[in-house]
Amino acid sequence: MAKYALVTGGSRGIGRAVCVKLAEMGYNVLINYAGNTAAAEETLQLVREAGTDGELMKFDVSDAAAVRTAIEAWQSAHEDNDEYIEILVNNAGIRKDNIMGLMPAEDWSSVLNITLGGFYNVTQPLLMPMQFHKFGRIINMASVSGIMGMQGQTNYSAAKGGLIAATKALAKEVAKKNVTCNAIAPGFIKTDMVEGLDEAALKKTIPANRFGQPEEVAECVAFLCSPQAGYITGNVISINGGLYT
Protein backbone atom coordinates (compact mmCIF):
# COMPACT_ATOMS: atom_id res chain seq x y z
CA MET A 1 0.00 0.00 0.00
CA ALA A 2 1.31 3.43 -0.95
CA LYS A 3 2.35 5.83 1.80
CA TYR A 4 1.47 9.50 1.59
CA ALA A 5 2.89 12.75 2.96
CA LEU A 6 1.52 16.28 2.62
CA VAL A 7 3.87 19.26 2.67
CA THR A 8 2.32 22.73 2.74
CA GLY A 9 4.31 25.45 1.03
CA GLY A 10 6.11 22.64 -0.75
CA SER A 11 7.03 24.33 -4.01
CA ARG A 12 10.24 26.10 -2.97
CA GLY A 13 12.92 26.44 -0.31
CA ILE A 14 12.65 24.28 2.80
CA GLY A 15 9.35 22.83 1.56
CA ARG A 16 10.91 21.61 -1.67
CA ALA A 17 13.85 20.03 0.15
CA VAL A 18 11.41 18.27 2.49
CA CYS A 19 9.34 16.96 -0.43
CA VAL A 20 12.41 15.48 -2.10
CA LYS A 21 13.65 13.90 1.14
CA LEU A 22 10.28 12.31 1.86
CA ALA A 23 10.23 10.95 -1.68
CA GLU A 24 13.64 9.38 -1.05
CA MET A 25 12.08 7.72 2.02
CA GLY A 26 9.41 6.12 -0.16
CA TYR A 27 6.52 8.51 0.32
CA ASN A 28 4.19 9.74 -2.37
CA VAL A 29 4.23 13.48 -1.77
CA LEU A 30 1.28 15.84 -1.96
CA ILE A 31 2.82 19.20 -2.75
CA ASN A 32 0.70 22.10 -1.55
CA TYR A 33 1.30 25.56 -2.98
CA ALA A 34 -0.64 28.79 -3.19
CA GLY A 35 0.35 30.40 -6.48
CA ASN A 36 3.64 29.48 -8.15
CA THR A 37 2.61 26.59 -10.36
CA ALA A 38 5.90 26.48 -12.27
CA ALA A 39 7.90 26.04 -9.05
CA ALA A 40 5.46 23.40 -7.79
CA GLU A 41 5.77 21.44 -11.03
CA GLU A 42 9.55 21.60 -10.73
CA THR A 43 9.31 20.16 -7.21
CA LEU A 44 7.03 17.39 -8.50
CA GLN A 45 9.63 16.52 -11.12
CA LEU A 46 12.32 16.34 -8.41
CA VAL A 47 10.05 14.06 -6.35
CA ARG A 48 9.67 11.73 -9.33
CA GLU A 49 13.41 11.75 -9.92
CA ALA A 50 13.84 10.73 -6.26
CA GLY A 51 11.97 7.52 -6.99
CA THR A 52 8.32 7.95 -6.05
CA ASP A 53 5.38 9.98 -7.30
CA GLY A 54 3.36 12.93 -6.11
CA GLU A 55 0.62 15.35 -6.97
CA LEU A 56 0.03 19.06 -6.73
CA MET A 57 -2.55 20.44 -4.29
CA LYS A 58 -3.19 24.11 -4.92
CA PHE A 59 -4.87 25.98 -2.08
CA ASP A 60 -4.22 28.84 0.32
CA VAL A 61 -3.83 27.24 3.75
CA SER A 62 -5.60 30.20 5.36
CA ASP A 63 -8.75 29.53 3.29
CA ALA A 64 -10.57 26.98 5.45
CA ALA A 65 -13.15 26.05 2.82
CA ALA A 66 -10.56 25.53 0.08
CA VAL A 67 -8.39 23.38 2.35
CA ARG A 68 -11.28 21.17 3.43
CA THR A 69 -12.50 20.74 -0.16
CA ALA A 70 -9.05 19.64 -1.35
CA ILE A 71 -8.34 17.28 1.54
CA GLU A 72 -11.79 15.69 1.57
CA ALA A 73 -11.61 15.12 -2.20
CA TRP A 74 -8.28 13.34 -1.77
CA GLN A 75 -9.58 11.27 1.14
CA SER A 76 -12.69 10.24 -0.79
CA ALA A 77 -10.59 9.13 -3.75
CA HIS A 78 -8.41 6.94 -1.53
CA GLU A 79 -10.82 5.52 1.04
CA ASP A 80 -11.41 2.25 -0.83
CA ASN A 81 -7.70 1.41 -0.51
CA ASP A 82 -7.63 2.40 3.16
CA GLU A 83 -4.91 4.93 2.32
CA TYR A 84 -4.38 8.03 4.40
CA ILE A 85 -1.95 10.92 4.79
CA GLU A 86 0.39 9.71 7.52
CA ILE A 87 2.96 12.54 7.36
CA LEU A 88 2.05 16.22 7.56
CA VAL A 89 4.62 18.99 7.36
CA ASN A 90 3.05 22.37 8.08
CA ASN A 91 5.62 24.49 6.30
CA ALA A 92 3.58 27.24 4.63
CA GLY A 93 4.34 30.70 5.95
CA ILE A 94 5.04 34.28 4.96
CA ARG A 95 7.03 37.20 6.33
CA LYS A 96 5.74 40.76 6.33
CA ASP A 97 8.33 42.51 8.47
CA ASN A 98 7.79 45.92 10.00
CA ILE A 99 8.09 47.56 13.37
CA MET A 100 4.84 47.23 15.30
CA GLY A 101 4.20 50.97 15.35
CA LEU A 102 4.07 51.06 11.55
CA MET A 103 2.53 47.64 10.88
CA PRO A 104 -0.75 47.62 8.91
CA ALA A 105 -3.49 45.43 10.34
CA GLU A 106 -3.45 43.33 7.17
CA ASP A 107 0.22 42.46 7.69
CA TRP A 108 -0.55 41.28 11.19
CA SER A 109 -3.58 39.22 10.17
CA SER A 110 -2.17 37.60 7.04
CA VAL A 111 0.94 36.28 8.78
CA LEU A 112 -1.07 34.80 11.66
CA ASN A 113 -3.81 33.46 9.40
CA ILE A 114 -1.37 31.53 7.21
CA THR A 115 0.77 30.11 10.02
CA LEU A 116 -1.82 29.51 12.76
CA GLY A 117 -5.02 29.36 10.74
CA GLY A 118 -3.22 27.16 8.22
CA PHE A 119 -2.03 24.83 10.98
CA TYR A 120 -5.60 24.28 12.15
CA ASN A 121 -7.17 24.10 8.69
CA VAL A 122 -4.79 21.45 7.36
CA THR A 123 -4.07 19.44 10.51
CA GLN A 124 -7.58 19.03 11.89
CA PRO A 125 -9.07 16.90 9.06
CA LEU A 126 -6.00 14.62 9.00
CA LEU A 127 -5.96 13.77 12.71
CA MET A 128 -8.72 11.17 12.90
CA PRO A 129 -7.27 8.95 10.12
CA MET A 130 -3.82 9.13 11.75
CA GLN A 131 -5.26 8.09 15.10
CA PHE A 132 -7.42 5.36 13.54
CA HIS A 133 -4.39 3.82 11.82
CA LYS A 134 -2.27 4.32 14.96
CA PHE A 135 0.55 6.05 13.12
CA GLY A 136 1.11 9.66 12.21
CA ARG A 137 3.80 12.30 12.15
CA ILE A 138 3.08 16.03 12.30
CA ILE A 139 6.01 18.43 11.84
CA ASN A 140 5.37 22.15 12.28
CA MET A 141 7.89 24.56 10.80
CA ALA A 142 8.41 27.23 13.45
CA SER A 143 11.35 29.65 13.59
CA VAL A 144 14.01 31.02 15.85
CA SER A 145 11.78 34.13 15.83
CA GLY A 146 9.14 32.16 17.70
CA ILE A 147 11.60 31.29 20.46
CA MET A 148 13.68 34.43 20.99
CA GLY A 149 11.55 37.08 19.28
CA MET A 150 12.94 39.30 16.54
CA GLN A 151 12.52 43.04 16.29
CA GLY A 152 10.62 43.97 13.16
CA GLN A 153 8.87 40.60 13.30
CA THR A 154 6.25 40.93 16.02
CA ASN A 155 3.68 39.33 13.72
CA TYR A 156 5.99 36.52 12.59
CA SER A 157 7.26 35.90 16.13
CA ALA A 158 3.69 35.76 17.43
CA ALA A 159 2.66 33.31 14.72
CA LYS A 160 5.63 31.00 15.18
CA GLY A 161 5.48 31.22 18.98
CA GLY A 162 1.81 30.26 18.82
CA LEU A 163 2.67 27.36 16.54
CA ILE A 164 5.18 26.10 19.10
CA ALA A 165 2.57 26.24 21.88
CA ALA A 166 0.03 24.45 19.67
CA THR A 167 2.62 21.76 18.92
CA LYS A 168 3.13 21.03 22.61
CA ALA A 169 -0.61 20.86 23.32
CA LEU A 170 -1.51 18.68 20.33
CA ALA A 171 1.35 16.30 21.09
CA LYS A 172 -0.30 15.44 24.41
CA GLU A 173 -3.67 14.85 22.78
CA VAL A 174 -2.54 12.31 20.18
CA ALA A 175 0.44 10.53 21.75
CA LYS A 176 -1.55 7.49 22.90
CA LYS A 177 -2.38 6.69 19.27
CA ASN A 178 1.28 6.67 18.16
CA VAL A 179 0.93 10.08 16.52
CA THR A 180 3.75 12.51 17.26
CA CYS A 181 3.76 16.27 16.85
CA ASN A 182 7.01 18.23 16.86
CA ALA A 183 8.25 21.60 15.73
CA ILE A 184 11.45 22.59 13.98
CA ALA A 185 12.76 26.11 14.51
CA PRO A 186 15.17 27.09 11.72
CA GLY A 187 17.40 30.12 11.93
CA PHE A 188 18.70 31.76 8.77
CA ILE A 189 18.32 29.24 5.93
CA LYS A 190 19.31 30.08 2.34
CA THR A 191 15.89 30.33 0.70
CA ASP A 192 13.66 32.99 -0.84
CA MET A 193 12.52 33.85 2.69
CA VAL A 194 15.84 35.52 3.51
CA GLU A 195 16.12 37.51 0.30
CA GLY A 196 16.74 41.14 1.07
CA LEU A 197 18.55 40.41 4.33
CA ASP A 198 22.22 41.39 4.78
CA GLU A 199 23.79 37.93 4.78
CA ALA A 200 27.34 39.18 5.34
CA ALA A 201 26.34 41.11 8.46
CA LEU A 202 24.04 38.40 9.80
CA LYS A 203 26.66 35.65 9.41
CA LYS A 204 28.77 37.50 11.99
CA THR A 205 26.01 36.93 14.58
CA ILE A 206 25.91 33.16 13.92
CA PRO A 207 28.54 31.01 15.69
CA ALA A 208 28.65 28.63 12.69
CA ASN A 209 29.42 31.69 10.52
CA ARG A 210 27.05 30.69 7.73
CA PHE A 211 23.43 30.37 6.74
CA GLY A 212 21.93 26.89 6.79
CA GLN A 213 20.83 24.87 3.79
CA PRO A 214 17.25 23.66 3.22
CA GLU A 215 18.52 20.08 3.01
CA GLU A 216 19.81 20.33 6.59
CA VAL A 217 16.30 21.08 7.77
CA ALA A 218 14.87 18.30 5.60
CA GLU A 219 17.17 15.75 7.24
CA CYS A 220 15.69 16.62 10.64
CA VAL A 221 12.17 16.29 9.24
CA ALA A 222 13.09 12.87 7.90
CA PHE A 223 14.26 11.62 11.29
CA LEU A 224 11.18 12.95 13.09
CA CYS A 225 8.99 11.19 10.52
CA SER A 226 10.69 7.85 11.02
CA PRO A 227 9.42 5.02 13.24
CA GLN A 228 12.65 5.41 15.24
CA ALA A 229 11.47 8.84 16.45
CA GLY A 230 8.28 7.51 18.01
CA TYR A 231 9.26 8.55 21.55
CA ILE A 232 10.01 12.15 20.55
CA THR A 233 6.94 14.38 20.71
CA GLY A 234 6.03 17.88 21.83
CA ASN A 235 9.57 19.06 21.16
CA VAL A 236 11.08 22.03 19.38
CA ILE A 237 14.35 21.34 17.58
CA SER A 238 16.42 24.39 16.70
CA ILE A 239 18.49 24.39 13.50
CA ASN A 240 20.26 27.72 13.67
CA GLY A 241 24.04 27.27 13.75
CA GLY A 242 24.17 28.31 17.40
CA LEU A 243 22.42 31.65 16.88
CA TYR A 244 20.18 31.02 19.86
CA THR A 245 20.42 28.15 22.33
Coordinates of C-alpha atoms in Angstrom, one line a residue:
M1 CA 0.0 0.0 0.0
A2 CA 1.3 3.4 -1.0
K3 CA 2.4 5.8 1.8
Y4 CA 1.5 9.5 1.6
A5 CA 2.9 12.7 3.0
L6 CA 1.5 16.3 2.6
V7 CA 3.9 19.3 2.7
T8 CA 2.3 22.7 2.7
G9 CA 4.3 25.4 1.0
G10 CA 6.1 22.6 -0.8
S11 CA 7.0 24.3 -4.0
R12 CA 10.2 26.1 -3.0
G13 CA 12.9 26.4 -0.3
I14 CA 12.6 24.3 2.8
G15 CA 9.3 22.8 1.6
R16 CA 10.9 21.6 -1.7
A17 CA 13.8 20.0 0.2
V18 CA 11.4 18.3 2.5
C19 CA 9.3 17.0 -0.4
V20 CA 12.4 15.5 -2.1
K21 CA 13.6 13.9 1.1
L22 CA 10.3 12.3 1.9
A23 CA 10.2 10.9 -1.7
E24 CA 13.6 9.4 -1.1
M25 CA 12.1 7.7 2.0
G26 CA 9.4 6.1 -0.2
Y27 CA 6.5 8.5 0.3
N28 CA 4.2 9.7 -2.4
V29 CA 4.2 13.5 -1.8
L30 CA 1.3 15.8 -2.0
I31 CA 2.8 19.2 -2.8
N32 CA 0.7 22.1 -1.6
Y33 CA 1.3 25.6 -3.0
A34 CA -0.6 28.8 -3.2
G35 CA 0.3 30.4 -6.5
N36 CA 3.6 29.5 -8.2
T37 CA 2.6 26.6 -10.4
A38 CA 5.9 26.5 -12.3
A39 CA 7.9 26.0 -9.1
A40 CA 5.5 23.4 -7.8
E41 CA 5.8 21.4 -11.0
E42 CA 9.6 21.6 -10.7
T43 CA 9.3 20.2 -7.2
L44 CA 7.0 17.4 -8.5
Q45 CA 9.6 16.5 -11.1
L46 CA 12.3 16.3 -8.4
V47 CA 10.0 14.1 -6.4
R48 CA 9.7 11.7 -9.3
E49 CA 13.4 11.8 -9.9
A50 CA 13.8 10.7 -6.3
G51 CA 12.0 7.5 -7.0
T52 CA 8.3 8.0 -6.0
D53 CA 5.4 10.0 -7.3
G54 CA 3.4 12.9 -6.1
E55 CA 0.6 15.3 -7.0
L56 CA 0.0 19.1 -6.7
M57 CA -2.5 20.4 -4.3
K58 CA -3.2 24.1 -4.9
F59 CA -4.9 26.0 -2.1
D60 CA -4.2 28.8 0.3
V61 CA -3.8 27.2 3.8
S62 CA -5.6 30.2 5.4
D63 CA -8.7 29.5 3.3
A64 CA -10.6 27.0 5.4
A65 CA -13.2 26.0 2.8
A66 CA -10.6 25.5 0.1
V67 CA -8.4 23.4 2.4
R68 CA -11.3 21.2 3.4
T69 CA -12.5 20.7 -0.2
A70 CA -9.0 19.6 -1.3
I71 CA -8.3 17.3 1.5
E72 CA -11.8 15.7 1.6
A73 CA -11.6 15.1 -2.2
W74 CA -8.3 13.3 -1.8
Q75 CA -9.6 11.3 1.1
S76 CA -12.7 10.2 -0.8
A77 CA -10.6 9.1 -3.8
H78 CA -8.4 6.9 -1.5
E79 CA -10.8 5.5 1.0
D80 CA -11.4 2.3 -0.8
N81 CA -7.7 1.4 -0.5
D82 CA -7.6 2.4 3.2
E83 CA -4.9 4.9 2.3
Y84 CA -4.4 8.0 4.4
I85 CA -2.0 10.9 4.8
E86 CA 0.4 9.7 7.5
I87 CA 3.0 12.5 7.4
L88 CA 2.0 16.2 7.6
V89 CA 4.6 19.0 7.4
N90 CA 3.1 22.4 8.1
N91 CA 5.6 24.5 6.3
A92 CA 3.6 27.2 4.6
G93 CA 4.3 30.7 6.0
I94 CA 5.0 34.3 5.0
R95 CA 7.0 37.2 6.3
K96 CA 5.7 40.8 6.3
D97 CA 8.3 42.5 8.5
N98 CA 7.8 45.9 10.0
I99 CA 8.1 47.6 13.4
M100 CA 4.8 47.2 15.3
G101 CA 4.2 51.0 15.3
L102 CA 4.1 51.1 11.5
M103 CA 2.5 47.6 10.9
P104 CA -0.8 47.6 8.9
A105 CA -3.5 45.4 10.3
E106 CA -3.4 43.3 7.2
D107 CA 0.2 42.5 7.7
W108 CA -0.6 41.3 11.2
S109 CA -3.6 39.2 10.2
S110 CA -2.2 37.6 7.0
V111 CA 0.9 36.3 8.8
L112 CA -1.1 34.8 11.7
N113 CA -3.8 33.5 9.4
I114 CA -1.4 31.5 7.2
T115 CA 0.8 30.1 10.0
L116 CA -1.8 29.5 12.8
G117 CA -5.0 29.4 10.7
G118 CA -3.2 27.2 8.2
F119 CA -2.0 24.8 11.0
Y120 CA -5.6 24.3 12.1
N121 CA -7.2 24.1 8.7
V122 CA -4.8 21.5 7.4
T123 CA -4.1 19.4 10.5
Q124 CA -7.6 19.0 11.9
P125 CA -9.1 16.9 9.1
L126 CA -6.0 14.6 9.0
L127 CA -6.0 13.8 12.7
M128 CA -8.7 11.2 12.9
P129 CA -7.3 9.0 10.1
M130 CA -3.8 9.1 11.7
Q131 CA -5.3 8.1 15.1
F132 CA -7.4 5.4 13.5
H133 CA -4.4 3.8 11.8
K134 CA -2.3 4.3 15.0
F135 CA 0.5 6.0 13.1
G136 CA 1.1 9.7 12.2
R137 CA 3.8 12.3 12.1
I138 CA 3.1 16.0 12.3
I139 CA 6.0 18.4 11.8
N140 CA 5.4 22.1 12.3
M141 CA 7.9 24.6 10.8
A142 CA 8.4 27.2 13.4
S143 CA 11.4 29.7 13.6
V144 CA 14.0 31.0 15.9
S145 CA 11.8 34.1 15.8
G146 CA 9.1 32.2 17.7
I147 CA 11.6 31.3 20.5
M148 CA 13.7 34.4 21.0
G149 CA 11.6 37.1 19.3
M150 CA 12.9 39.3 16.5
Q151 CA 12.5 43.0 16.3
G152 CA 10.6 44.0 13.2
Q153 CA 8.9 40.6 13.3
T154 CA 6.2 40.9 16.0
N155 CA 3.7 39.3 13.7
Y156 CA 6.0 36.5 12.6
S157 CA 7.3 35.9 16.1
A158 CA 3.7 35.8 17.4
A159 CA 2.7 33.3 14.7
K160 CA 5.6 31.0 15.2
G161 CA 5.5 31.2 19.0
G162 CA 1.8 30.3 18.8
L163 CA 2.7 27.4 16.5
I164 CA 5.2 26.1 19.1
A165 CA 2.6 26.2 21.9
A166 CA 0.0 24.4 19.7
T167 CA 2.6 21.8 18.9
K168 CA 3.1 21.0 22.6
A169 CA -0.6 20.9 23.3
L170 CA -1.5 18.7 20.3
A171 CA 1.4 16.3 21.1
K172 CA -0.3 15.4 24.4
E173 CA -3.7 14.8 22.8
V174 CA -2.5 12.3 20.2
A175 CA 0.4 10.5 21.7
K176 CA -1.5 7.5 22.9
K177 CA -2.4 6.7 19.3
N178 CA 1.3 6.7 18.2
V179 CA 0.9 10.1 16.5
T180 CA 3.7 12.5 17.3
C181 CA 3.8 16.3 16.9
N182 CA 7.0 18.2 16.9
A183 CA 8.3 21.6 15.7
I184 CA 11.5 22.6 14.0
A185 CA 12.8 26.1 14.5
P186 CA 15.2 27.1 11.7
G187 CA 17.4 30.1 11.9
F188 CA 18.7 31.8 8.8
I189 CA 18.3 29.2 5.9
K190 CA 19.3 30.1 2.3
T191 CA 15.9 30.3 0.7
D192 CA 13.7 33.0 -0.8
M193 CA 12.5 33.9 2.7
V194 CA 15.8 35.5 3.5
E195 CA 16.1 37.5 0.3
G196 CA 16.7 41.1 1.1
L197 CA 18.6 40.4 4.3
D198 CA 22.2 41.4 4.8
E199 CA 23.8 37.9 4.8
A200 CA 27.3 39.2 5.3
A201 CA 26.3 41.1 8.5
L202 CA 24.0 38.4 9.8
K203 CA 26.7 35.7 9.4
K204 CA 28.8 37.5 12.0
T205 CA 26.0 36.9 14.6
I206 CA 25.9 33.2 13.9
P207 CA 28.5 31.0 15.7
A208 CA 28.7 28.6 12.7
N209 CA 29.4 31.7 10.5
R210 CA 27.1 30.7 7.7
F211 CA 23.4 30.4 6.7
G212 CA 21.9 26.9 6.8
Q213 CA 20.8 24.9 3.8
P214 CA 17.3 23.7 3.2
E215 CA 18.5 20.1 3.0
E216 CA 19.8 20.3 6.6
V217 CA 16.3 21.1 7.8
A218 CA 14.9 18.3 5.6
E219 CA 17.2 15.7 7.2
C220 CA 15.7 16.6 10.6
V221 CA 12.2 16.3 9.2
A222 CA 13.1 12.9 7.9
F223 CA 14.3 11.6 11.3
L224 CA 11.2 13.0 13.1
C225 CA 9.0 11.2 10.5
S226 CA 10.7 7.8 11.0
P227 CA 9.4 5.0 13.2
Q228 CA 12.6 5.4 15.2
A229 CA 11.5 8.8 16.4
G230 CA 8.3 7.5 18.0
Y231 CA 9.3 8.6 21.5
I232 CA 10.0 12.1 20.6
T233 CA 6.9 14.4 20.7
G234 CA 6.0 17.9 21.8
N235 CA 9.6 19.1 21.2
V236 CA 11.1 22.0 19.4
I237 CA 14.3 21.3 17.6
S238 CA 16.4 24.4 16.7
I239 CA 18.5 24.4 13.5
N240 CA 20.3 27.7 13.7
G241 CA 24.0 27.3 13.8
G242 CA 24.2 28.3 17.4
L243 CA 22.4 31.6 16.9
Y244 CA 20.2 31.0 19.9
T245 CA 20.4 28.1 22.3

